[in-house]
């Protein structure tokens, strides 16, 4: 008993005790390090954000853009219908349809300055670049056919060579129906107006011809005035009477 109390502890027991203390101390210090890490990361993030904001503000150039008025030539016109579609043109050389572009097709109405009648035109520009690929007025002899449920075939003026070509408009079935109805109605109105003008002109020409014939008949009925000399026929009659 006295030997056990007085004898120094063995090396193995001392190492085991130190290991327990280190384990206990390490476990107790871990929460403090974990607790300190979020605060440090938050402060670092805030400082980086503040620095980035300050740098951006210091290097940013204030550029004031003036408002530019875009003139399209449609300011005096009233838009009736606009649809998204594809436009094809028929190439006579290759006997095939060539895609001209896709974009917004607009049907506009405008009042004519001559007689106040309604005039209409089709305008189409491509998406993005807004390049003009169709600009044609509607006229009485314009051909409009519904090629299919989603396409309309028309004759129109070409913006490239200013000639009449055959175009194909490809759109949804709903837009195609609305566009065909609007175009058909306007072309029929133009044809009826041309027919009325022709009838009016024909009636005016008939009146002028009838008036001209009446004037000729009136001139034939007028008796010519007498002249200072004798009529040759009367002179011959007088000479015959004297000789007898």
Coordinates of C-alpha atoms in Angstrom, one line a residue:
X1 CA 0.0 0.0 0.0
X2 CA 2.7 2.5 0.9
X3 CA 4.7 1.6 -2.2
X4 CA 1.7 2.4 -4.4
X5 CA 1.2 5.8 -2.9
X6 CA 4.9 6.8 -2.8
X7 CA 5.8 5.4 -6.2
X8 CA 5.7 8.0 -9.1
X9 CA 3.2 7.4 -11.8
X10 CA 4.1 5.4 -14.8
X11 CA 4.8 6.9 -18.1
X12 CA 1.9 5.3 -19.8
X13 CA -0.6 6.6 -17.3
X14 CA 0.9 10.1 -17.7
X15 CA 0.5 10.0 -21.5
X16 CA -3.1 8.8 -21.2
X17 CA -4.0 11.6 -18.8
X18 CA -2.4 14.2 -21.1
X19 CA -4.3 12.8 -24.1
X20 CA -7.6 13.1 -22.3
X21 CA -6.8 16.7 -21.3
X22 CA -5.8 17.6 -24.9
X23 CA -9.0 16.0 -26.2
X24 CA -11.1 17.9 -23.7
X25 CA -9.4 21.1 -24.5
X26 CA -9.6 20.7 -28.2
X27 CA -13.2 19.9 -28.1
X28 CA -13.9 22.9 -26.0
X29 CA -11.9 25.3 -28.3
X30 CA -13.6 24.1 -31.5
X31 CA -16.9 25.9 -31.0
X32 CA -15.1 29.2 -30.5
X33 CA -13.2 28.9 -33.8
X34 CA -16.4 27.9 -35.7
X35 CA -18.3 30.8 -34.1
X36 CA -15.6 33.3 -35.2
X37 CA -15.4 32.1 -38.8
X38 CA -18.9 33.5 -40.1
X39 CA -18.2 36.9 -38.7
X40 CA -14.9 37.0 -40.5
X41 CA -16.3 35.8 -43.8
X42 CA -19.2 38.3 -43.6
X43 CA -16.9 41.2 -43.0
X44 CA -14.7 40.1 -45.9
X45 CA -17.7 39.9 -48.2
X46 CA -19.0 43.3 -47.2
X47 CA -15.6 44.9 -47.7
X48 CA -15.3 43.4 -51.2
X49 CA -18.8 44.6 -52.1
X50 CA -18.1 48.0 -50.8
X51 CA -14.8 48.1 -52.7
X52 CA -16.4 47.0 -55.9
X53 CA -19.2 49.6 -55.6
X54 CA -16.7 52.3 -54.9
X55 CA -14.6 51.3 -57.9
X56 CA -17.6 51.2 -60.2
X57 CA -18.8 54.6 -59.1
X58 CA -15.4 56.1 -59.5
X59 CA -14.8 54.7 -63.0
X60 CA -18.3 54.9 -64.4
X61 CA -18.8 57.5 -67.2
X62 CA -22.1 59.2 -67.4
X63 CA -23.3 59.2 -71.0
X64 CA -26.3 61.3 -71.8
X65 CA -28.1 60.0 -74.9
X66 CA -30.4 62.4 -76.7
X67 CA -33.7 61.2 -77.9
X68 CA -33.7 60.8 -81.7
X69 CA -37.0 61.0 -83.6
X70 CA -37.3 58.2 -86.1
X71 CA -39.3 59.0 -89.3
X72 CA -40.7 56.0 -91.0
X73 CA -43.1 57.7 -93.5
X74 CA -46.1 56.2 -91.8
X75 CA -46.8 59.1 -89.5
X76 CA -49.8 60.3 -91.5
X77 CA -51.3 56.9 -92.0
X78 CA -53.6 54.8 -89.9
X79 CA -52.5 51.2 -89.1
X80 CA -55.3 48.7 -89.6
X81 CA -53.6 45.4 -89.1
X82 CA -50.1 44.1 -88.3
X83 CA -48.9 40.5 -88.3
X84 CA -45.7 38.5 -87.9
X85 CA -45.0 36.6 -91.1
X86 CA -42.5 35.4 -93.7
X87 CA -42.3 36.9 -97.1
X88 CA -41.3 35.0 -100.3
X89 CA -40.8 36.3 -103.8
X90 CA -41.2 34.1 -106.9
X91 CA -38.0 33.9 -109.0
X92 CA -38.9 33.5 -112.7
X93 CA -35.3 32.3 -113.5
X94 CA -35.2 29.4 -111.1
X95 CA -39.0 29.0 -111.0
X96 CA -39.0 28.8 -107.2
X97 CA -39.9 30.8 -104.2
X98 CA -37.0 32.7 -102.6
X99 CA -37.3 33.9 -99.0
X100 CA -37.1 37.7 -98.8
X101 CA -37.2 37.9 -95.0
X102 CA -39.3 37.6 -91.8
X103 CA -40.7 40.4 -89.7
X104 CA -43.7 42.7 -89.1
X105 CA -46.2 43.3 -92.0
X106 CA -48.4 46.3 -91.6
X107 CA -51.6 47.3 -93.5
X108 CA -52.0 51.1 -93.4
X109 CA -54.9 53.3 -94.7
X110 CA -54.4 56.9 -95.8
X111 CA -56.7 59.5 -97.3
X112 CA -55.9 60.6 -100.9
X113 CA -55.3 64.3 -101.3
X114 CA -56.9 64.5 -104.7
X115 CA -60.5 63.3 -104.1
X116 CA -60.5 62.3 -100.5
X117 CA -60.9 58.6 -101.2
X118 CA -59.2 55.9 -99.1
X119 CA -55.8 54.6 -100.2
X120 CA -54.0 51.6 -98.6
X121 CA -50.6 50.1 -98.7
X122 CA -48.6 47.2 -97.3
X123 CA -45.3 47.8 -95.5
X124 CA -43.0 45.1 -94.2
X125 CA -39.6 45.4 -92.4
X126 CA -37.3 42.7 -91.2
X127 CA -36.7 41.9 -87.5
X128 CA -33.7 43.5 -85.9
X129 CA -32.3 45.6 -88.8
X130 CA -35.8 46.9 -89.8
X131 CA -34.8 46.7 -93.5
X132 CA -37.6 47.5 -95.8
X133 CA -38.6 44.5 -97.9
X134 CA -42.1 45.3 -99.1
X135 CA -43.7 48.7 -99.8
X136 CA -46.6 48.6 -102.2
X137 CA -49.9 50.4 -102.7
X138 CA -53.1 48.5 -103.3
X139 CA -54.7 49.0 -106.8
X140 CA -57.7 47.7 -108.6
X141 CA -55.9 45.2 -110.8
X142 CA -54.0 43.7 -107.8
X143 CA -54.3 39.9 -107.6
X144 CA -55.0 38.4 -104.2
X145 CA -55.4 34.7 -103.8
X146 CA -55.5 32.5 -100.7
X147 CA -53.0 29.8 -101.6
X148 CA -53.5 27.8 -98.5
X149 CA -54.8 28.1 -94.9
X150 CA -51.6 29.8 -93.9
X151 CA -50.5 31.6 -97.0
X152 CA -51.6 34.4 -99.3
X153 CA -50.3 35.0 -102.9
X154 CA -50.4 38.6 -104.1
X155 CA -49.0 40.7 -106.9
X156 CA -47.1 43.8 -105.6
X157 CA -44.5 46.3 -106.5
X158 CA -41.0 45.2 -105.7
X159 CA -38.8 47.6 -103.8
X160 CA -35.6 46.4 -105.4
X161 CA -36.3 46.8 -109.2
X162 CA -39.6 48.7 -109.0
X163 CA -41.4 46.0 -111.0
X164 CA -44.5 44.0 -110.3
X165 CA -43.7 40.5 -108.9
X166 CA -45.6 37.7 -107.2
X167 CA -45.2 37.5 -103.4
X168 CA -46.2 34.8 -100.9
X169 CA -47.1 35.8 -97.3
X170 CA -46.8 32.9 -94.8
X171 CA -48.3 33.4 -91.4
X172 CA -50.6 31.7 -88.9
X173 CA -54.1 30.7 -90.0
X174 CA -55.8 33.4 -87.9
X175 CA -53.6 36.2 -89.2
X176 CA -53.8 34.9 -92.7
X177 CA -57.6 35.0 -92.6
X178 CA -57.7 38.5 -91.2
X179 CA -55.2 39.8 -93.7
X180 CA -57.0 38.2 -96.7
X181 CA -60.4 39.6 -95.6
X182 CA -58.9 43.1 -95.2
X183 CA -57.1 43.1 -98.5
X184 CA -60.0 41.5 -100.5
X185 CA -62.4 44.2 -99.1
X186 CA -60.1 47.1 -100.1
X187 CA -59.4 45.7 -103.6
X188 CA -63.1 45.2 -104.3
X189 CA -63.7 48.8 -103.2
X190 CA -61.0 50.1 -105.6
X191 CA -62.5 48.0 -108.5
X192 CA -66.0 49.4 -107.9
X193 CA -64.7 52.9 -107.8
X194 CA -62.8 52.4 -111.1
X195 CA -65.9 51.0 -112.7
X196 CA -67.9 54.0 -111.5
X197 CA -65.3 56.4 -112.9
X198 CA -65.4 54.5 -116.3
X199 CA -69.2 54.7 -116.4
X200 CA -69.2 58.4 -115.5
X201 CA -66.6 59.0 -118.2
X202 CA -68.6 57.1 -120.8
X203 CA -71.8 59.0 -120.0
X204 CA -69.9 62.3 -120.3
X205 CA -68.5 61.3 -123.7
X206 CA -72.0 60.4 -124.9
X207 CA -73.3 63.7 -123.8
X208 CA -70.5 65.5 -125.6
X209 CA -71.1 63.6 -128.8
X210 CA -74.8 64.2 -128.7
X211 CA -74.2 67.9 -128.1
X212 CA -71.8 68.0 -131.1
X213 CA -74.4 66.4 -133.4
X214 CA -77.1 68.9 -132.3
X215 CA -74.8 71.8 -133.1
X216 CA -74.1 70.4 -136.6
X217 CA -77.8 70.0 -137.3
X218 CA -78.5 73.6 -136.2
X219 CA -75.9 74.9 -138.6
X220 CA -77.4 73.0 -141.5
X221 CA -80.8 74.5 -140.9
X222 CA -79.5 78.1 -140.9
X223 CA -80.2 79.9 -144.3
X224 CA -77.1 81.7 -145.8
X225 CA -77.4 85.5 -146.1
X226 CA -77.7 87.1 -149.5
X227 CA -74.6 88.5 -151.2
X228 CA -74.0 91.6 -153.5
X229 CA -73.6 89.4 -156.6
X230 CA -76.3 87.4 -158.3
X231 CA -76.6 83.6 -157.9
X232 CA -75.1 81.9 -161.0
X233 CA -78.2 79.8 -161.3
X234 CA -80.5 82.8 -161.3
X235 CA -78.3 84.5 -163.9
X236 CA -78.6 81.6 -166.3
X237 CA -82.4 81.6 -165.9
X238 CA -82.5 85.3 -166.7
X239 CA -80.3 84.9 -169.8
X240 CA -82.5 82.0 -171.0
X241 CA -85.7 84.1 -170.5
X242 CA -84.2 87.1 -172.4
X243 CA -83.1 84.9 -175.4
X244 CA -86.6 83.5 -175.8

